[in-house]
Amino acid sequence: MDITDVLRAHRVVAGHLPPTPMWNYPLIDRAAGTTVLVKHENTQPTGAFKVRGGLTLLTAMSPAQRARGVLGYSTGNHAQSLAYAAARFGAPCTIVMPRDPSPVKARAVRALGAELVEYGATFDEARPYAVNLARERGMRLVTAADDPELVAGVGTLYVEMFTHSPDIDVIVVPVGGGSGAAAAGVVAAALAPGCEVIGVQSAASPAAHDSWRAGGVVERPNRTVVGGLATGSGFELTQRLMRAHLADFLLVGDDAIAEAQRVLMRDAHTLAEGAGAAALAAVLAHRDRFAGRTVAVVCTGGNADV
Ligand SMILES: *Cc1c(COP(=O)(O)O)cnc(C)c1O
């Protein structure tokens, strides 16, 4: 996975989706004490940046593979990304979720034309079931983070970012599985080597942060209420890229994330889900670190619960 893969994905994604807006807001700049550009992935048709990865992955599959379809296990934005991309290509899509998923999320996936299979009480039960089901049906199993095509696809966000504002000093990216931050690092190193990339995770689910600091994949308790950031372990591919490219990795509390959601609602007229507000939360919590620098925060998604 390198910059060439991202640029190839950029041609694909640009054929499906317009660039998302990015601009700053005077009240947020004042609160942060510096210029904060907000990249609005909440405006994607699925409400999150992951759709870039889904489209890239479906494009890379052969017609025969696409005819067999894709299968993912996720309750959140990965599920909608796969379902959206599969629908674009007329490919079958199956999503496995633990029993009794949030009705909002189940409806969104079904409305995109995917088949929803409910199995098990938790993901620990749903995951092996999904692996078997994909094998039985001959569908491609797509995990949420550790796939080079997904990383290349979400990298297109950062190609748009540097094309729009080549002089960004630092990008702050919320991290779950790490595909977004890994991609940001690859793109920044190639297109804007002076730009730092900083990851952010919830202190209540620090597996990616701790893996990055430890220099190897570790497991940690997973207690955050912030959907997109809830993972209990690091992943090989994204950790390797983050180790190569991230300047730092910060933790913020769930309360600070909720407050940043309110700031975005009040001062940027933007409905962000928790994960989509985590980057801003980190900037507001570390004003000194960012003072005088042009900061870009990724509002990764807007799929907040009602
Ligand atoms: C998935 C997701 C994240 C985390 O992204 P990774 O690439 O898994 O690190 C952040 N925000 C939102 C809204 C997401 O859906």
Short mmCIF file of C-alpha atoms and ligand atoms in Angstrom, two decimals:
data_model
loop_
_atom_site.label_atom_id
_atom_site.label_comp_id
_atom_site.label_asym_id
_atom_site.label_seq_id
_atom_site.Cartn_x
_atom_site.Cartn_y
_atom_site.Cartn_z
CA MET A 1 0.00 0.00 0.00
CA ASP A 2 1.73 3.20 -1.13
CA ILE A 3 0.95 6.61 -2.62
CA THR A 4 0.48 5.11 -6.10
CA ASP A 5 -2.38 2.96 -4.78
CA VAL A 6 -3.95 6.04 -3.20
CA LEU A 7 -3.68 8.07 -6.43
CA ARG A 8 -5.22 5.19 -8.37
CA ALA A 9 -8.04 5.04 -5.81
CA HIS A 10 -8.44 8.81 -6.12
CA ARG A 11 -9.41 8.44 -9.79
CA VAL A 12 -11.99 5.82 -8.80
CA VAL A 13 -13.50 7.74 -5.89
CA ALA A 14 -13.59 11.01 -7.85
CA GLY A 15 -15.75 9.23 -10.43
CA HIS A 16 -18.35 8.42 -7.76
CA LEU A 17 -18.27 11.21 -5.17
CA PRO A 18 -17.53 14.95 -5.26
CA PRO A 19 -14.78 16.19 -2.91
CA THR A 20 -16.16 16.93 0.55
CA PRO A 21 -16.00 20.54 1.77
CA MET A 22 -13.28 21.78 4.10
CA TRP A 23 -13.24 25.16 5.79
CA ASN A 24 -12.73 26.90 9.13
CA TYR A 25 -15.16 28.57 11.54
CA PRO A 26 -14.31 31.78 13.46
CA LEU A 27 -15.73 30.57 16.77
CA ILE A 28 -13.84 27.28 16.62
CA ASP A 29 -10.63 29.08 15.62
CA ARG A 30 -11.07 31.32 18.65
CA ALA A 31 -11.69 28.38 20.99
CA ALA A 32 -8.63 26.55 19.63
CA GLY A 33 -6.41 29.62 19.41
CA THR A 34 -5.42 28.79 15.84
CA THR A 35 -6.89 28.10 12.39
CA VAL A 36 -8.79 24.80 12.37
CA LEU A 37 -9.93 23.47 9.02
CA VAL A 38 -12.77 20.96 9.32
CA LYS A 39 -12.89 18.29 6.60
CA HIS A 40 -16.56 17.36 6.35
CA GLU A 41 -16.82 13.61 5.76
CA ASN A 42 -20.16 13.78 7.56
CA THR A 43 -21.51 15.03 4.20
CA GLN A 44 -20.82 11.73 2.41
CA PRO A 45 -23.94 9.89 1.20
CA THR A 46 -23.43 7.24 3.90
CA GLY A 47 -22.51 9.87 6.50
CA ALA A 48 -18.88 8.72 6.91
CA PHE A 49 -15.49 8.60 5.19
CA LYS A 50 -15.43 4.79 4.98
CA VAL A 51 -17.46 4.85 1.76
CA ARG A 52 -14.22 5.81 -0.04
CA GLY A 53 -12.74 2.46 0.95
CA GLY A 54 -15.81 0.47 -0.01
CA LEU A 55 -15.93 1.95 -3.51
CA THR A 56 -12.20 1.33 -4.02
CA LEU A 57 -12.46 -2.26 -2.87
CA LEU A 58 -15.43 -3.13 -5.10
CA THR A 59 -13.69 -1.52 -8.07
CA ALA A 60 -10.59 -3.69 -7.55
CA MET A 61 -12.59 -6.95 -7.53
CA SER A 62 -12.96 -8.97 -10.72
CA PRO A 63 -16.46 -9.23 -12.25
CA ALA A 64 -16.62 -12.87 -11.14
CA GLN A 65 -15.72 -11.97 -7.54
CA ARG A 66 -18.23 -9.13 -7.56
CA ALA A 67 -20.94 -11.49 -8.76
CA ARG A 68 -20.31 -13.63 -5.64
CA GLY A 69 -20.44 -10.52 -3.48
CA VAL A 70 -19.01 -9.16 -0.24
CA LEU A 71 -19.69 -9.94 3.39
CA GLY A 72 -18.81 -7.75 6.36
CA TYR A 73 -19.40 -7.82 10.09
CA SER A 74 -19.98 -4.41 11.62
CA THR A 75 -22.81 -2.46 13.17
CA GLY A 76 -21.56 0.85 11.95
CA ASN A 77 -20.14 2.82 9.10
CA HIS A 78 -18.15 -0.05 7.58
CA ALA A 79 -21.44 -1.89 7.02
CA GLN A 80 -22.99 1.09 5.26
CA SER A 81 -19.87 1.63 3.18
CA LEU A 82 -19.87 -1.94 1.90
CA ALA A 83 -23.62 -1.92 1.30
CA TYR A 84 -23.42 1.37 -0.60
CA ALA A 85 -20.50 0.27 -2.78
CA ALA A 86 -22.03 -3.15 -3.47
CA ALA A 87 -25.29 -1.50 -4.55
CA ARG A 88 -23.36 0.80 -6.92
CA PHE A 89 -21.86 -2.27 -8.60
CA GLY A 90 -24.95 -4.48 -8.42
CA ALA A 91 -23.02 -6.92 -6.19
CA PRO A 92 -24.67 -8.96 -3.41
CA CYS A 93 -23.82 -7.76 0.10
CA THR A 94 -24.37 -9.52 3.41
CA ILE A 95 -23.80 -7.83 6.77
CA VAL A 96 -23.56 -9.83 9.98
CA MET A 97 -24.44 -8.04 13.22
CA PRO A 98 -24.96 -9.38 16.73
CA ARG A 99 -28.67 -9.95 17.57
CA ASP A 100 -30.91 -6.92 18.22
CA PRO A 101 -28.73 -4.25 16.58
CA SER A 102 -29.68 -0.59 16.85
CA PRO A 103 -32.80 -0.21 14.65
CA VAL A 104 -31.31 2.92 13.05
CA LYS A 105 -28.24 1.02 11.87
CA ALA A 106 -30.18 -2.04 10.76
CA ARG A 107 -32.58 0.13 8.74
CA ALA A 108 -29.75 2.04 7.08
CA VAL A 109 -28.05 -1.15 5.88
CA ARG A 110 -31.29 -2.70 4.63
CA ALA A 111 -32.26 0.51 2.84
CA LEU A 112 -29.04 0.24 0.87
CA GLY A 113 -30.16 -3.19 -0.34
CA ALA A 114 -27.89 -5.41 1.79
CA GLU A 115 -29.01 -8.60 3.49
CA LEU A 116 -28.76 -8.33 7.26
CA VAL A 117 -28.00 -11.49 9.24
CA GLU A 118 -28.24 -11.31 13.01
CA TYR A 119 -26.18 -13.83 14.92
CA GLY A 120 -24.78 -14.14 18.44
CA ALA A 121 -24.86 -11.92 21.50
CA THR A 122 -21.62 -10.05 20.75
CA PHE A 123 -19.08 -9.61 17.97
CA ASP A 124 -16.98 -12.38 19.46
CA GLU A 125 -19.81 -14.73 18.48
CA ALA A 126 -20.79 -12.96 15.26
CA ARG A 127 -17.25 -12.83 13.86
CA PRO A 128 -16.53 -16.58 13.44
CA TYR A 129 -20.05 -17.03 12.13
CA ALA A 130 -19.40 -14.34 9.51
CA VAL A 131 -16.10 -15.95 8.51
CA ASN A 132 -17.85 -19.30 7.93
CA LEU A 133 -20.79 -17.76 6.12
CA ALA A 134 -18.46 -15.94 3.71
CA ARG A 135 -16.62 -19.21 3.01
CA GLU A 136 -19.88 -21.14 2.46
CA ARG A 137 -21.29 -18.52 0.11
CA GLY A 138 -18.03 -17.81 -1.72
CA MET A 139 -18.32 -14.12 -0.77
CA ARG A 140 -15.31 -11.92 -0.06
CA LEU A 141 -14.98 -11.25 3.65
CA VAL A 142 -14.05 -7.61 4.27
CA THR A 143 -12.79 -6.61 7.71
CA ALA A 144 -13.07 -2.98 8.69
CA ALA A 145 -9.43 -1.86 8.81
CA ASP A 146 -6.77 -4.31 7.78
CA ASP A 147 -7.30 -4.32 4.04
CA PRO A 148 -4.89 -2.47 1.70
CA GLU A 149 -7.69 -1.46 -0.66
CA LEU A 150 -9.67 0.14 2.15
CA VAL A 151 -6.59 2.05 3.30
CA ALA A 152 -5.85 3.24 -0.24
CA GLY A 153 -9.48 4.27 -0.66
CA VAL A 154 -9.71 6.32 2.51
CA GLY A 155 -6.37 7.92 1.54
CA THR A 156 -8.25 9.85 -1.14
CA LEU A 157 -9.60 12.09 1.63
CA TYR A 158 -6.05 13.38 2.17
CA VAL A 159 -5.35 13.85 -1.54
CA GLU A 160 -8.40 16.14 -1.55
CA MET A 161 -7.16 17.86 1.58
CA PHE A 162 -3.69 18.74 0.24
CA THR A 163 -5.08 19.69 -3.16
CA HIS A 164 -7.38 22.17 -1.43
CA SER A 165 -4.87 23.44 1.19
CA PRO A 166 -1.25 22.50 0.47
CA ASP A 167 0.04 24.43 3.50
CA ILE A 168 -1.60 22.48 6.32
CA ASP A 169 0.91 22.04 9.18
CA VAL A 170 -0.77 19.23 11.07
CA ILE A 171 -3.65 16.81 10.48
CA VAL A 172 -5.49 15.26 13.41
CA VAL A 173 -7.25 11.96 12.67
CA PRO A 174 -9.48 9.84 14.93
CA VAL A 175 -8.38 6.21 15.09
CA GLY A 176 -10.34 2.99 15.48
CA GLY A 177 -8.78 0.24 13.38
CA GLY A 178 -6.35 2.80 12.01
CA SER A 179 -7.10 2.82 8.27
CA GLY A 180 -7.71 6.58 8.20
CA ALA A 181 -4.59 7.58 10.14
CA ALA A 182 -2.41 5.09 8.26
CA ALA A 183 -3.63 6.52 4.96
CA ALA A 184 -3.14 10.11 6.15
CA GLY A 185 0.45 9.27 7.00
CA VAL A 186 1.18 7.71 3.61
CA VAL A 187 -0.34 10.64 1.71
CA ALA A 188 1.29 13.35 3.84
CA ALA A 189 4.74 11.72 3.53
CA ALA A 190 4.41 11.77 -0.26
CA LEU A 191 2.60 15.05 -0.94
CA ALA A 192 3.41 17.31 2.03
CA PRO A 193 6.38 15.90 3.94
CA GLY A 194 6.46 18.89 6.31
CA CYS A 195 2.93 18.13 7.56
CA GLU A 196 2.56 16.17 10.79
CA VAL A 197 -0.15 13.53 11.23
CA ILE A 198 -1.42 12.92 14.76
CA GLY A 199 -3.77 10.09 15.78
CA VAL A 200 -6.47 10.36 18.45
CA GLN A 201 -8.26 7.63 20.34
CA SER A 202 -10.60 7.49 23.31
CA ALA A 203 -8.80 6.86 26.60
CA ALA A 204 -11.52 4.27 27.30
CA SER A 205 -10.42 2.15 24.28
CA PRO A 206 -6.67 2.73 23.89
CA ALA A 207 -5.64 -0.42 21.95
CA ALA A 208 -4.40 1.38 18.82
CA HIS A 209 -2.66 4.07 20.87
CA ASP A 210 -0.98 1.55 23.14
CA SER A 211 0.00 -0.67 20.19
CA TRP A 212 1.60 2.34 18.50
CA ARG A 213 3.55 3.26 21.65
CA ALA A 214 4.55 -0.37 22.30
CA GLY A 215 5.71 -0.90 18.72
CA GLY A 216 3.59 -4.06 18.38
CA VAL A 217 -0.04 -5.13 18.35
CA VAL A 218 -1.57 -5.28 21.85
CA GLU A 219 -5.09 -5.88 23.23
CA ARG A 220 -6.77 -3.49 25.65
CA PRO A 221 -10.14 -3.05 27.37
CA ASN A 222 -12.71 -1.58 25.00
CA ARG A 223 -15.10 0.61 26.99
CA THR A 224 -15.67 3.75 24.97
CA VAL A 225 -19.24 4.70 24.07
CA VAL A 226 -17.88 6.27 20.86
CA GLY A 227 -18.81 3.84 18.08
CA GLY A 228 -16.16 4.43 15.42
CA LEU A 229 -13.32 4.33 17.95
CA ALA A 230 -14.30 1.13 19.78
CA THR A 231 -11.69 -1.52 19.08
CA GLY A 232 -10.01 -3.89 21.52
CA SER A 233 -6.82 -4.60 19.59
CA GLY A 234 -4.39 -3.10 17.10
CA PHE A 235 -4.12 -4.38 13.50
CA GLU A 236 -0.85 -5.34 11.75
CA LEU A 237 -1.11 -3.39 8.50
CA THR A 238 -2.38 -0.11 9.90
CA GLN A 239 -0.03 -0.24 12.90
CA ARG A 240 2.96 -0.70 10.61
CA LEU A 241 1.97 2.35 8.54
CA MET A 242 1.14 4.44 11.63
CA ARG A 243 4.53 3.56 13.17
CA ALA A 244 6.23 4.77 10.00
CA HIS A 245 4.28 8.01 9.66
CA LEU A 246 2.53 9.37 12.76
CA ALA A 247 4.25 12.19 14.65
CA ASP A 248 2.22 11.55 17.80
CA PHE A 249 -0.83 9.80 19.17
CA LEU A 250 -3.13 11.46 21.74
CA LEU A 251 -5.87 10.15 24.02
CA VAL A 252 -9.01 12.09 24.94
CA GLY A 253 -11.83 11.22 27.33
CA ASP A 254 -15.35 10.37 26.17
CA ASP A 255 -16.60 13.50 27.99
CA ALA A 256 -14.25 15.75 26.01
CA ILE A 257 -15.47 14.07 22.82
CA ALA A 258 -19.11 14.75 23.75
CA GLU A 259 -18.23 18.39 24.43
CA ALA A 260 -16.53 18.70 21.02
CA GLN A 261 -19.72 17.28 19.44
CA ARG A 262 -21.63 20.14 21.07
CA VAL A 263 -19.06 22.68 19.84
CA LEU A 264 -19.43 21.40 16.27
CA MET A 265 -23.20 21.55 16.54
CA ARG A 266 -23.24 25.06 17.99
CA ASP A 267 -20.35 26.74 16.14
CA ALA A 268 -20.09 24.76 12.89
CA HIS A 269 -23.75 23.83 12.37
CA THR A 270 -22.53 20.27 12.04
CA LEU A 271 -23.97 17.05 13.35
CA ALA A 272 -20.95 14.86 14.15
CA GLU A 273 -21.03 11.44 15.73
CA GLY A 274 -18.59 11.06 18.63
CA ALA A 275 -15.79 9.70 16.45
CA GLY A 276 -16.30 12.63 14.09
CA ALA A 277 -15.66 15.08 16.93
CA ALA A 278 -12.66 13.32 18.51
CA ALA A 279 -10.02 15.15 16.46
CA LEU A 280 -11.43 18.54 17.46
CA ALA A 281 -11.59 17.35 21.08
CA ALA A 282 -7.85 16.64 20.97
CA VAL A 283 -7.07 20.06 19.48
CA LEU A 284 -9.14 21.83 22.15
CA ALA A 285 -7.49 19.77 24.90
CA HIS A 286 -3.93 20.54 23.68
CA ARG A 287 -4.09 24.19 22.62
CA ASP A 288 -0.39 24.83 23.24
CA ARG A 289 0.68 22.00 20.99
CA PHE A 290 -1.25 23.45 18.03
CA ALA A 291 -0.87 27.23 18.59
CA GLY A 292 0.08 29.19 15.49
CA ARG A 293 -0.17 26.19 13.16
CA THR A 294 -2.77 25.51 10.48
CA VAL A 295 -4.59 22.42 11.75
CA ALA A 296 -6.93 20.16 9.80
CA VAL A 297 -9.33 17.95 11.75
CA VAL A 298 -11.29 15.22 10.04
CA CYS A 299 -14.97 15.15 10.94
CA THR A 300 -15.06 11.48 9.96
CA GLY A 301 -18.79 10.90 10.31
CA GLY A 302 -22.22 12.21 11.23
CA ASN A 303 -24.10 9.04 12.13
CA ALA A 304 -24.94 10.04 15.69
CA ASP A 305 -27.76 8.24 17.49
CA VAL A 306 -30.95 10.21 17.71
C1 LIG B 1 -14.40 3.85 11.37
C2 LIG B 1 -14.49 5.23 11.87
C3 LIG B 1 -13.40 5.86 12.50
C4 LIG B 1 -12.10 5.15 12.74
O1 LIG B 1 -11.47 4.89 11.53
P1 LIG B 1 -10.36 3.76 11.37
O2 LIG B 1 -9.96 3.88 9.96
O3 LIG B 1 -11.00 2.46 11.72
O4 LIG B 1 -9.27 4.10 12.33
C5 LIG B 1 -13.53 7.17 12.89
N1 LIG B 1 -14.68 7.85 12.70
C6 LIG B 1 -15.75 7.28 12.12
C7 LIG B 1 -16.98 8.09 11.96
C8 LIG B 1 -15.70 5.95 11.67
O5 LIG B 1 -16.76 5.40 11.08
#
